[in-house]
Coordinates of N, CA, C and O in Angstrom, one line a residue:
M1299 N -43.1 -2.1 -25.3 CA -44.7 -2.4 -25.6 C -44.5 -4.1 -26.3 O -43.6 -4.6 -26.3
T1300 N -45.6 -4.8 -25.9 CA -45.8 -6.0 -25.6 C -47.0 -6.3 -27.0 O -47.8 -5.6 -27.1
E1301 N -47.5 -7.4 -27.3 CA -48.1 -8.1 -28.1 C -49.7 -8.4 -27.5 O -48.7 -8.9 -26.3
V1302 N -50.4 -8.6 -27.7 CA -52.1 -9.1 -27.3 C -51.7 -10.3 -28.1 O -52.2 -10.3 -29.5
A1303 N -53.1 -10.9 -27.6 CA -53.1 -12.5 -27.9 C -54.4 -12.7 -26.8 O -54.9 -12.6 -25.8
P1304 N -54.8 -13.6 -27.5 CA -56.3 -14.2 -27.0 C -55.9 -15.5 -26.1 O -54.6 -15.8 -26.0
I1305 N -56.4 -15.0 -24.2 CA -55.7 -16.7 -23.7 C -57.7 -17.1 -22.6 O -58.4 -15.9 -23.5
L1306 N -57.7 -17.7 -22.5 CA -59.7 -18.5 -22.6 C -58.7 -18.6 -21.0 O -58.0 -19.1 -19.9
R1307 N -59.9 -18.3 -19.9 CA -59.8 -18.9 -18.7 C -61.1 -19.0 -18.2 O -62.0 -18.7 -18.9
H1308 N -61.2 -19.1 -16.6 CA -62.8 -19.5 -16.2 C -63.4 -18.6 -15.1 O -62.6 -17.9 -14.6
V1309 N -64.1 -17.9 -15.3 CA -65.0 -16.9 -15.0 C -65.9 -17.2 -14.3 O -67.2 -17.0 -15.4
G1310 N -66.6 -17.8 -12.9 CA -67.5 -18.1 -12.5 C -67.5 -19.7 -13.1 O -66.4 -20.4 -12.8
D1311 N -68.8 -20.0 -13.7 CA -68.8 -21.1 -14.2 C -69.2 -21.0 -15.8 O -69.2 -22.0 -16.9
Q1312 N -68.4 -20.3 -16.2 CA -68.3 -19.8 -17.9 C -66.4 -19.9 -18.1 O -65.7 -19.5 -17.9
A1313 N -66.4 -19.9 -19.0 CA -65.2 -20.2 -20.4 C -65.2 -18.7 -20.8 O -66.3 -18.2 -21.7
V1314 N -64.0 -17.5 -20.8 CA -64.0 -16.2 -21.0 C -63.2 -16.4 -21.8 O -61.9 -16.6 -21.5
V1315 N -63.3 -15.3 -23.1 CA -62.0 -15.3 -23.9 C -61.7 -14.2 -23.6 O -62.7 -13.3 -24.4
S1316 N -59.9 -13.4 -24.0 CA -60.2 -12.2 -24.0 C -59.4 -12.1 -24.5 O -58.0 -13.0 -24.5
M1317 N -59.1 -11.1 -24.9 CA -57.4 -10.6 -25.4 C -56.5 -9.6 -24.9 O -57.0 -8.9 -23.5
T1318 N -55.3 -9.5 -24.0 CA -54.7 -9.6 -23.5 C -53.3 -9.5 -23.8 O -52.9 -10.0 -24.0
K1319 N -52.7 -8.5 -22.6 CA -51.4 -8.3 -23.6 C -50.3 -9.2 -22.9 O -50.3 -9.9 -21.4
W1320 N -49.2 -9.3 -23.6 CA -47.7 -10.7 -22.9 C -47.1 -9.9 -22.3 O -46.1 -9.7 -23.2
G1321 N -47.1 -10.4 -21.3 CA -45.8 -10.4 -21.0 C -46.1 -9.5 -19.6 O -46.2 -8.0 -19.7
W1322 N -45.6 -9.3 -18.0 CA -46.0 -8.4 -16.9 C -44.7 -8.0 -16.7 O -43.9 -8.2 -17.7
P1323 N -44.7 -7.1 -15.7 CA -44.0 -5.6 -16.3 C -43.1 -6.7 -15.2 O -43.5 -7.3 -14.2
G1324 N -41.7 -6.2 -15.1 CA -40.8 -7.2 -14.2 C -39.5 -6.2 -14.6 O -39.3 -5.3 -14.8
N1325 N -38.6 -6.4 -13.5 CA -37.1 -5.8 -13.4 C -36.5 -5.4 -14.2 O -35.8 -4.3 -14.5
K1326 N -35.9 -6.4 -15.4 CA -35.6 -6.4 -16.2 C -36.7 -6.7 -17.7 O -36.0 -6.8 -19.0
G1327 N -37.2 -6.1 -18.0 CA -38.7 -6.1 -18.6 C -39.7 -6.3 -19.2 O -39.9 -7.3 -17.7
P1328 N -40.8 -7.5 -19.2 CA -41.6 -7.6 -19.3 C -40.9 -9.2 -19.0 O -40.7 -10.0 -19.4
V1329 N -42.1 -10.0 -18.2 CA -42.0 -11.1 -18.2 C -42.8 -12.8 -19.3 O -44.2 -12.3 -19.3
F1330 N -42.5 -13.1 -19.9 CA -42.9 -14.2 -21.1 C -42.8 -15.4 -20.2 O -44.0 -16.1 -21.3
N1331 N -42.4 -15.5 -20.0 CA -42.2 -16.5 -19.8 C -41.7 -17.2 -18.4 O -41.0 -16.5 -17.4
Y1332 N -42.7 -17.8 -17.6 CA -42.4 -18.0 -16.1 C -42.0 -19.3 -15.8 O -42.2 -20.7 -15.8
V1333 N -40.9 -19.6 -14.9 CA -40.9 -21.3 -14.1 C -41.5 -21.8 -13.6 O -41.9 -20.7 -13.1
S1334 N -42.4 -22.9 -13.5 CA -43.3 -23.2 -13.5 C -42.9 -24.6 -12.1 O -44.3 -24.5 -11.2
E1335 N -41.7 -25.0 -12.4 CA -41.6 -26.7 -11.0 C -42.2 -25.3 -8.9 O -40.9 -24.1 -9.6
D1336 N -41.8 -26.1 -9.1 CA -42.1 -26.1 -7.4 C -42.8 -24.5 -7.2 O -42.1 -23.8 -6.1
R1337 N -44.0 -24.3 -7.8 CA -44.5 -23.3 -7.8 C -45.9 -23.9 -7.0 O -46.1 -24.6 -7.5
D1338 N -46.7 -23.2 -6.5 CA -48.4 -23.4 -6.2 C -49.3 -22.0 -7.2 O -48.6 -20.7 -6.3
F1339 N -49.7 -22.9 -7.5 CA -50.5 -21.6 -8.6 C -52.3 -22.2 -7.8 O -53.2 -21.5 -8.7
S1340 N -52.2 -22.7 -7.2 CA -54.3 -23.2 -6.4 C -54.0 -21.3 -6.2 O -55.5 -21.5 -7.4
K1341 N -54.1 -20.2 -6.1 CA -54.5 -19.1 -6.1 C -54.2 -17.7 -7.4 O -54.4 -16.8 -7.3
S1342 N -53.4 -18.5 -8.4 CA -53.5 -18.1 -9.6 C -54.7 -18.0 -10.4 O -55.3 -18.5 -10.6
D1343 N -54.2 -16.7 -11.6 CA -55.5 -16.8 -12.2 C -54.8 -17.5 -13.7 O -53.9 -16.6 -14.2
R1344 N -55.2 -19.1 -13.3 CA -54.9 -19.7 -14.3 C -55.7 -19.7 -16.3 O -56.4 -19.5 -15.6
V1345 N -54.7 -19.8 -17.0 CA -55.4 -19.3 -18.7 C -54.4 -20.2 -19.6 O -53.7 -20.6 -18.8
L1346 N -55.4 -20.2 -20.3 CA -54.8 -20.9 -21.4 C -54.5 -20.6 -22.4 O -55.4 -19.5 -23.0
I1347 N -53.3 -20.8 -23.2 CA -53.4 -19.8 -24.5 C -53.2 -19.9 -25.5 O -52.3 -21.3 -26.1
P1348 N -53.9 -20.6 -26.5 CA -54.5 -21.2 -27.5 C -53.1 -21.0 -28.5 O -53.3 -20.0 -28.7
T1349 N -52.9 -22.4 -29.5 CA -51.9 -22.0 -30.2 C -51.7 -22.5 -31.4 O -52.3 -24.2 -31.7
D1350 N -51.2 -23.0 -32.5 CA -50.1 -22.9 -33.1 C -49.3 -24.3 -33.7 O -49.7 -24.6 -34.6
G1351 N -48.6 -23.5 -32.4 CA -47.5 -23.4 -33.2 C -46.5 -22.9 -32.2 O -46.5 -21.9 -32.1
F1352 N -45.2 -23.3 -31.7 CA -44.0 -22.1 -31.2 C -43.1 -22.5 -31.4 O -42.7 -23.2 -32.4
Y1353 N -42.5 -21.8 -31.2 CA -40.8 -21.7 -31.4 C -39.8 -21.8 -30.6 O -39.5 -20.8 -29.9
E1354 N -38.4 -22.2 -31.7 CA -37.7 -22.0 -30.3 C -35.7 -22.2 -31.1 O -36.6 -21.8 -32.7
F1355 N -35.0 -21.5 -30.7 CA -33.6 -20.8 -32.1 C -32.7 -21.4 -31.7 O -32.3 -22.0 -30.3
T1356 N -31.7 -21.8 -32.6 CA -30.7 -22.0 -32.2 C -29.2 -21.7 -32.8 O -30.1 -19.9 -33.7
A1357 N -28.5 -21.3 -33.0 CA -26.9 -21.2 -33.8 C -27.2 -21.3 -35.5 O -27.9 -22.0 -35.7
P1358 N -27.0 -20.4 -36.1 CA -27.4 -19.7 -37.1 C -26.5 -20.9 -38.3 O -25.9 -21.3 -37.9
Q1359 N -27.0 -21.6 -39.2 CA -26.7 -22.9 -39.8 C -25.1 -22.0 -40.6 O -25.6 -20.7 -40.6
P1360 N -25.0 -23.0 -41.0 CA -23.8 -22.1 -41.8 C -23.7 -21.5 -43.4 O -25.3 -21.4 -43.7
G1361 N -22.9 -20.6 -43.5 CA -23.4 -18.9 -44.0 C -24.8 -18.1 -44.3 O -24.9 -16.8 -44.4
Q1362 N -25.8 -18.3 -42.0 CA -26.5 -17.7 -42.3 C -25.9 -16.6 -40.9 O -25.0 -17.1 -40.3
K1363 N -26.3 -15.9 -41.0 CA -26.0 -14.1 -39.9 C -26.9 -14.6 -38.7 O -27.0 -14.3 -37.6
R1364 N -28.7 -14.9 -39.1 CA -29.9 -15.1 -38.2 C -29.6 -16.5 -37.7 O -29.4 -17.3 -38.4
K1365 N -30.3 -16.0 -36.2 CA -30.4 -17.8 -36.0 C -31.3 -18.3 -36.1 O -32.5 -18.1 -37.0
T1366 N -31.2 -19.7 -36.2 CA -32.1 -20.7 -36.8 C -33.8 -21.1 -35.8 O -33.2 -21.2 -34.7
R1367 N -34.1 -21.3 -36.9 CA -36.2 -20.8 -36.0 C -36.3 -22.5 -36.6 O -36.2 -22.8 -37.5
W1368 N -36.1 -23.0 -35.2 CA -37.4 -24.1 -34.9 C -39.1 -24.5 -35.5 O -39.4 -23.5 -33.7
K1369 N -40.0 -24.2 -35.6 CA -41.2 -24.6 -35.3 C -41.8 -25.6 -34.3 O -41.9 -27.1 -35.5
F1370 N -42.4 -25.4 -34.0 CA -43.0 -27.1 -33.1 C -44.4 -26.8 -33.4 O -45.3 -25.8 -33.3
T1371 N -45.0 -28.1 -33.2 CA -46.6 -28.4 -33.0 C -46.6 -29.7 -32.7 O -45.8 -31.0 -32.6
V1372 N -48.0 -29.7 -32.6 CA -48.5 -31.1 -31.4 C -49.1 -32.1 -32.9 O -50.6 -31.5 -33.6
P1373 N -48.9 -32.8 -33.0 CA -49.1 -34.4 -34.9 C -50.8 -34.2 -34.2 O -51.3 -34.4 -33.2
G1374 N -51.4 -34.1 -35.6 CA -52.9 -34.5 -35.2 C -53.6 -33.5 -34.5 O -55.2 -33.4 -34.5
E1375 N -53.2 -31.9 -34.2 CA -54.4 -31.0 -33.1 C -53.3 -29.8 -34.0 O -52.5 -28.8 -33.5
P1376 N -54.8 -29.3 -34.7 CA -54.5 -28.4 -35.5 C -53.9 -26.5 -34.9 O -53.4 -26.1 -34.7
V1377 N -54.8 -27.0 -33.4 CA -55.2 -26.4 -32.3 C -54.3 -27.0 -30.8 O -55.1 -27.9 -30.9
F1378 N -53.5 -26.2 -30.4 CA -53.4 -26.7 -29.1 C -53.0 -25.4 -27.8 O -53.4 -24.2 -28.3
W1379 N -53.0 -26.1 -26.1 CA -52.3 -25.3 -25.4 C -51.6 -24.8 -24.6 O -50.8 -25.3 -24.4
I1380 N -51.3 -23.8 -25.0 CA -50.1 -23.3 -23.9 C -50.9 -23.1 -22.0 O -51.4 -22.4 -22.0
A1381 N -50.4 -23.6 -21.0 CA -50.2 -23.6 -20.1 C -50.3 -21.8 -19.6 O -48.7 -21.7 -20.2
G1382 N -50.9 -20.9 -19.0 CA -50.3 -19.9 -18.6 C -50.9 -19.1 -17.2 O -51.8 -19.6 -16.8
I1383 N -50.8 -18.0 -16.1 CA -51.3 -17.6 -16.0 C -51.4 -16.0 -15.6 O -50.5 -15.6 -16.8
V1384 N -52.4 -15.0 -15.2 CA -52.2 -13.6 -15.8 C -51.8 -13.4 -14.3 O -52.6 -13.8 -13.5
K1385 N -51.0 -11.7 -14.8 CA -50.7 -11.4 -13.2 C -50.8 -10.0 -13.9 O -50.2 -9.6 -14.8
Q1386 N -50.9 -8.7 -13.2 CA -50.8 -7.1 -14.4 C -51.7 -7.4 -14.9 O -50.9 -6.4 -15.4
D1387 N -52.6 -7.4 -14.8 CA -53.5 -7.6 -16.2 C -52.8 -8.2 -17.7 O -52.9 -8.2 -18.9
A1388 N -51.7 -8.6 -17.5 CA -51.3 -9.7 -18.6 C -50.6 -11.3 -18.2 O -51.0 -11.3 -17.0
F1389 N -50.5 -11.3 -19.6 CA -50.4 -13.1 -18.8 C -49.0 -13.4 -19.7 O -48.1 -12.8 -20.6
T1390 N -48.6 -15.0 -19.4 CA -46.5 -15.0 -19.2 C -47.7 -16.9 -19.1 O -48.4 -17.6 -18.8
M1391 N -46.1 -17.6 -20.6 CA -46.6 -18.7 -20.4 C -45.7 -19.5 -19.1 O -44.7 -19.1 -19.3
L1392 N -46.4 -20.4 -18.9 CA -45.5 -21.7 -18.4 C -44.3 -22.4 -18.7 O -44.5 -22.8 -19.9
T1393 N -42.9 -22.7 -18.3 CA -42.1 -23.3 -18.7 C -41.6 -24.8 -17.3 O -42.4 -24.4 -16.3
T1394 N -41.0 -25.5 -18.3 CA -40.9 -27.1 -17.5 C -39.7 -27.4 -17.9 O -38.4 -26.8 -19.1
A1395 N -39.1 -27.8 -17.7 CA -37.5 -28.8 -17.8 C -38.2 -29.5 -19.6 O -39.1 -29.9 -19.8
P1396 N -36.8 -29.3 -20.5 CA -37.7 -30.1 -21.7 C -37.7 -31.6 -22.0 O -37.3 -32.2 -21.0
G1397 N -38.6 -31.8 -22.9 CA -38.9 -33.0 -22.9 C -37.6 -33.7 -24.3 O -37.2 -32.9 -24.8
P1398 N -38.3 -34.6 -24.6 CA -37.1 -34.9 -25.6 C -37.7 -34.4 -26.7 O -36.8 -34.4 -27.7
D1399 N -38.6 -33.7 -27.4 CA -38.6 -33.4 -28.5 C -38.0 -31.9 -28.8 O -38.0 -31.5 -29.8
I1400 N -38.1 -31.3 -27.4 CA -36.8 -30.1 -27.2 C -36.0 -30.0 -27.3 O -35.1 -28.7 -27.6
A1401 N -35.4 -30.9 -25.9 CA -34.0 -31.0 -25.4 C -33.0 -30.3 -26.9 O -32.1 -29.9 -26.3
P1402 N -32.9 -31.6 -28.1 CA -31.8 -30.6 -28.9 C -32.0 -29.1 -29.0 O -31.0 -28.7 -29.5
Y1403 N -32.2 -28.3 -29.0 CA -33.1 -27.6 -29.0 C -33.1 -26.0 -27.9 O -32.8 -24.8 -28.3
H1404 N -33.3 -26.4 -27.3 CA -33.5 -25.5 -25.6 C -33.7 -26.0 -24.1 O -33.5 -27.1 -24.6
D1405 N -32.8 -25.4 -23.0 CA -33.2 -26.4 -22.2 C -34.2 -26.0 -20.8 O -34.5 -26.6 -20.2
R1406 N -35.0 -25.4 -22.3 CA -36.6 -25.1 -21.1 C -37.4 -25.2 -22.1 O -36.9 -25.3 -23.2
Q1407 N -38.8 -25.1 -21.9 CA -39.6 -25.6 -22.8 C -41.1 -24.6 -22.3 O -41.6 -25.0 -20.4
V1408 N -41.9 -24.4 -23.4 CA -43.1 -24.1 -22.9 C -43.5 -25.5 -22.4 O -44.1 -26.4 -22.8
V1409 N -45.2 -25.3 -21.6 CA -45.9 -26.1 -21.3 C -47.0 -26.4 -22.1 O -47.6 -25.3 -22.2
V1410 N -47.1 -27.0 -22.8 CA -47.6 -27.7 -24.0 C -48.7 -28.7 -23.5 O -49.0 -29.6 -23.2
L1411 N -50.2 -28.7 -23.9 CA -51.0 -28.8 -23.1 C -52.1 -29.3 -23.8 O -53.1 -28.5 -25.0
P1412 N -52.2 -30.8 -24.8 CA -53.5 -30.9 -25.8 C -54.5 -30.7 -25.1 O -55.2 -30.7 -24.3
A1413 N -55.4 -30.7 -26.3 CA -56.7 -30.2 -26.3 C -57.8 -30.9 -24.7 O -58.2 -29.8 -24.4
Q1414 N -57.7 -31.7 -24.5 CA -58.5 -32.5 -24.0 C -57.8 -32.4 -22.2 O -57.9 -32.4 -21.2
R1415 N -56.6 -31.4 -22.0 CA -55.7 -31.6 -20.9 C -56.4 -30.2 -20.2 O -55.7 -29.9 -19.3
G1416 N -56.3 -29.1 -21.5 CA -56.8 -27.7 -20.9 C -56.9 -27.6 -20.0 O -57.3 -27.3 -18.2
R1417 N -58.8 -28.4 -19.5 CA -59.4 -27.7 -18.1 C -58.7 -28.7 -17.4 O -59.0 -27.9 -16.1
E1418 N -58.0 -29.4 -17.2 CA -57.4 -30.3 -15.6 C -56.6 -28.7 -15.3 O -56.5 -28.3 -14.4
W1419 N -55.7 -27.7 -16.3 CA -54.9 -27.3 -15.8 C -56.2 -25.8 -15.5 O -56.1 -25.1 -13.8
L1420 N -57.6 -25.6 -15.6 CA -58.1 -23.8 -15.8 C -58.5 -25.1 -13.4 O -59.0 -23.9 -13.4
D1421 N -59.0 -26.1 -13.8 CA -59.3 -26.3 -12.3 C -59.0 -26.8 -11.8 O -58.8 -26.7 -10.3
L1422 N -57.4 -27.2 -12.1 CA -55.8 -27.6 -11.5 C -57.2 -29.5 -10.0 O -57.0 -29.5 -9.5
S1423 N -57.5 -30.0 -11.5 CA -58.3 -31.4 -11.0 C -57.1 -32.5 -11.3 O -57.8 -33.2 -10.2
R1424 N -56.1 -32.3 -10.9 CA -54.9 -33.0 -10.5 C -53.8 -31.9 -10.6 O -54.2 -31.0 -11.0
P1425 N -52.9 -32.2 -9.6 CA -52.0 -31.5 -8.8 C -51.2 -31.1 -10.0 O -50.7 -31.5 -10.7
A1426 N -50.9 -30.0 -9.9 CA -49.9 -29.3 -10.9 C -49.1 -29.6 -11.3 O -48.5 -30.2 -12.9
A1427 N -48.0 -30.2 -10.6 CA -47.2 -31.2 -11.3 C -47.1 -32.4 -11.9 O -46.0 -32.4 -12.5
E1428 N -48.2 -32.8 -11.8 CA -49.0 -34.3 -13.2 C -48.8 -33.4 -14.1 O -48.9 -34.0 -15.2
I1429 N -49.1 -31.8 -13.8 CA -50.0 -31.4 -15.1 C -49.3 -30.3 -16.4 O -48.6 -30.6 -17.5
L1430 N -48.3 -30.3 -15.3 CA -47.2 -28.7 -15.7 C -46.1 -29.5 -16.4 O -44.8 -29.8 -15.4
T1431 N -45.8 -30.0 -17.3 CA -44.7 -31.3 -17.4 C -44.7 -31.0 -18.8 O -45.2 -30.6 -19.6
A1432 N -43.6 -31.8 -19.5 CA -43.2 -32.2 -21.2 C -43.9 -33.5 -21.6 O -44.4 -34.0 -20.5
L1433 N -44.6 -33.1 -23.0 CA -45.3 -34.0 -23.3 C -43.9 -35.6 -23.6 O -42.5 -34.9 -24.0
P1434 N -44.6 -36.3 -24.4 CA -43.5 -37.8 -24.0 C -42.7 -37.3 -25.6 O -43.2 -36.8 -26.1
A1435 N -41.7 -38.5 -26.1 CA -40.7 -38.4 -26.8 C -41.9 -38.9 -28.1 O -43.6 -39.4 -28.5
G1436 N -41.7 -37.7 -29.3 CA -42.7 -37.9 -29.9 C -44.4 -37.0 -30.1 O -45.2 -37.3 -30.6
G1437 N -43.9 -36.4 -29.3 CA -46.0 -35.7 -28.5 C -45.3 -34.4 -29.6 O -46.2 -33.6 -29.7
L1438 N -45.0 -33.6 -30.0 CA -43.8 -32.7 -30.6 C -43.6 -33.3 -32.7 O -42.9 -33.9 -32.2
C1439 N -43.6 -32.2 -32.7 CA -43.1 -32.1 -34.3 C -42.3 -30.6 -34.9 O -42.8 -29.9 -34.1
V1440 N -41.2 -31.1 -35.0 CA -40.3 -29.8 -35.4 C -39.8 -29.9 -37.0 O -39.7 -31.0 -37.3
E1441 N -40.6 -28.9 -37.4 CA -39.2 -28.1 -38.8 C -38.6 -27.3 -38.7 O -38.8 -26.1 -38.2
R1442 N -37.9 -26.6 -39.8 CA -36.6 -26.1 -39.8 C -37.8 -24.9 -40.6 O -38.0 -24.8 -41.4
D1443 N -37.8 -23.7 -39.8 CA -39.0 -22.6 -40.5 C -38.1 -21.4 -40.9 O -38.0 -20.8 -41.9
F1444 N -36.7 -21.4 -40.8 CA -36.0 -20.3 -41.0 C -34.5 -20.8 -40.6 O -34.1 -21.3 -39.5
P1445 N -33.2 -20.7 -41.6 CA -33.6 -20.6 -42.8 C -34.6 -22.0 -43.4 O -34.4 -22.7 -42.9
P1446 N -35.3 -21.6 -44.4 CA -36.7 -22.3 -44.9 C -35.4 -23.7 -45.5 O -34.1 -23.5 -46.0
P1447 N -36.3 -24.7 -45.3 CA -34.8 -26.0 -46.2 C -34.7 -25.9 -47.2 O -35.2 -25.7 -48.1
E1448 N -33.5 -26.5 -47.9 CA -33.5 -26.1 -49.9 C -34.4 -27.3 -50.5 O -34.5 -28.6 -49.9
P1449 N -34.7 -26.9 -51.3 CA -35.9 -27.9 -52.0 C -34.9 -29.0 -52.4 O -33.7 -28.9 -52.9
P1450 N -35.0 -30.2 -52.4 CA -34.7 -31.4 -53.0 C -33.9 -31.1 -54.6 O -34.8 -30.6 -55.1
G1451 N -33.2 -31.2 -54.8 CA -32.4 -30.6 -56.0 C -33.5 -31.5 -57.3 O -33.4 -32.7 -56.8
L1452 N -33.0 -31.8 -58.5 CA -33.5 -32.4 -59.8 C -31.9 -33.4 -59.3 O -32.8 -34.3 -60.0
F1453 N -31.6 -33.1 -59.4 CA -30.4 -34.8 -59.3 C -30.1 -35.4 -58.1 O -29.3 -36.4 -58.1
S1454 N -31.2 -35.1 -56.7 CA -31.0 -36.1 -55.7 C -31.8 -37.1 -56.1 O -32.7 -37.6 -55.4

């Protein structure tokens, strides 16, 4: 079983939002992320996935058993897009090489599109290779989400 989430796509000349299953069937389970480099998406069902943040995980903090969870957001944008495609009535998020904000946390990253860049992906008004890239340094904010940061001490 996988999650269902909203996606935005062009249908004719209309922007349509639908609740769609996340992760199309694959040989080893649902495909949640799909490598974007060196692929032709011109005939793909391109979609935008709205979000207010996404997570990456690293080794547990000292004294913890669970992995450390890091939340990434786009500064000044309460909602942004992740580039995706639909196949077999399910969507997946596209990934690319990590940008400088993600590289310390993971060797891949989802393709983040600031609000104004979403239409470029839906229309392919620029080459996909120019659209499906990591943001420059400072394009993402990161904060440790788990375990929660220690509150400042009385004498710190």
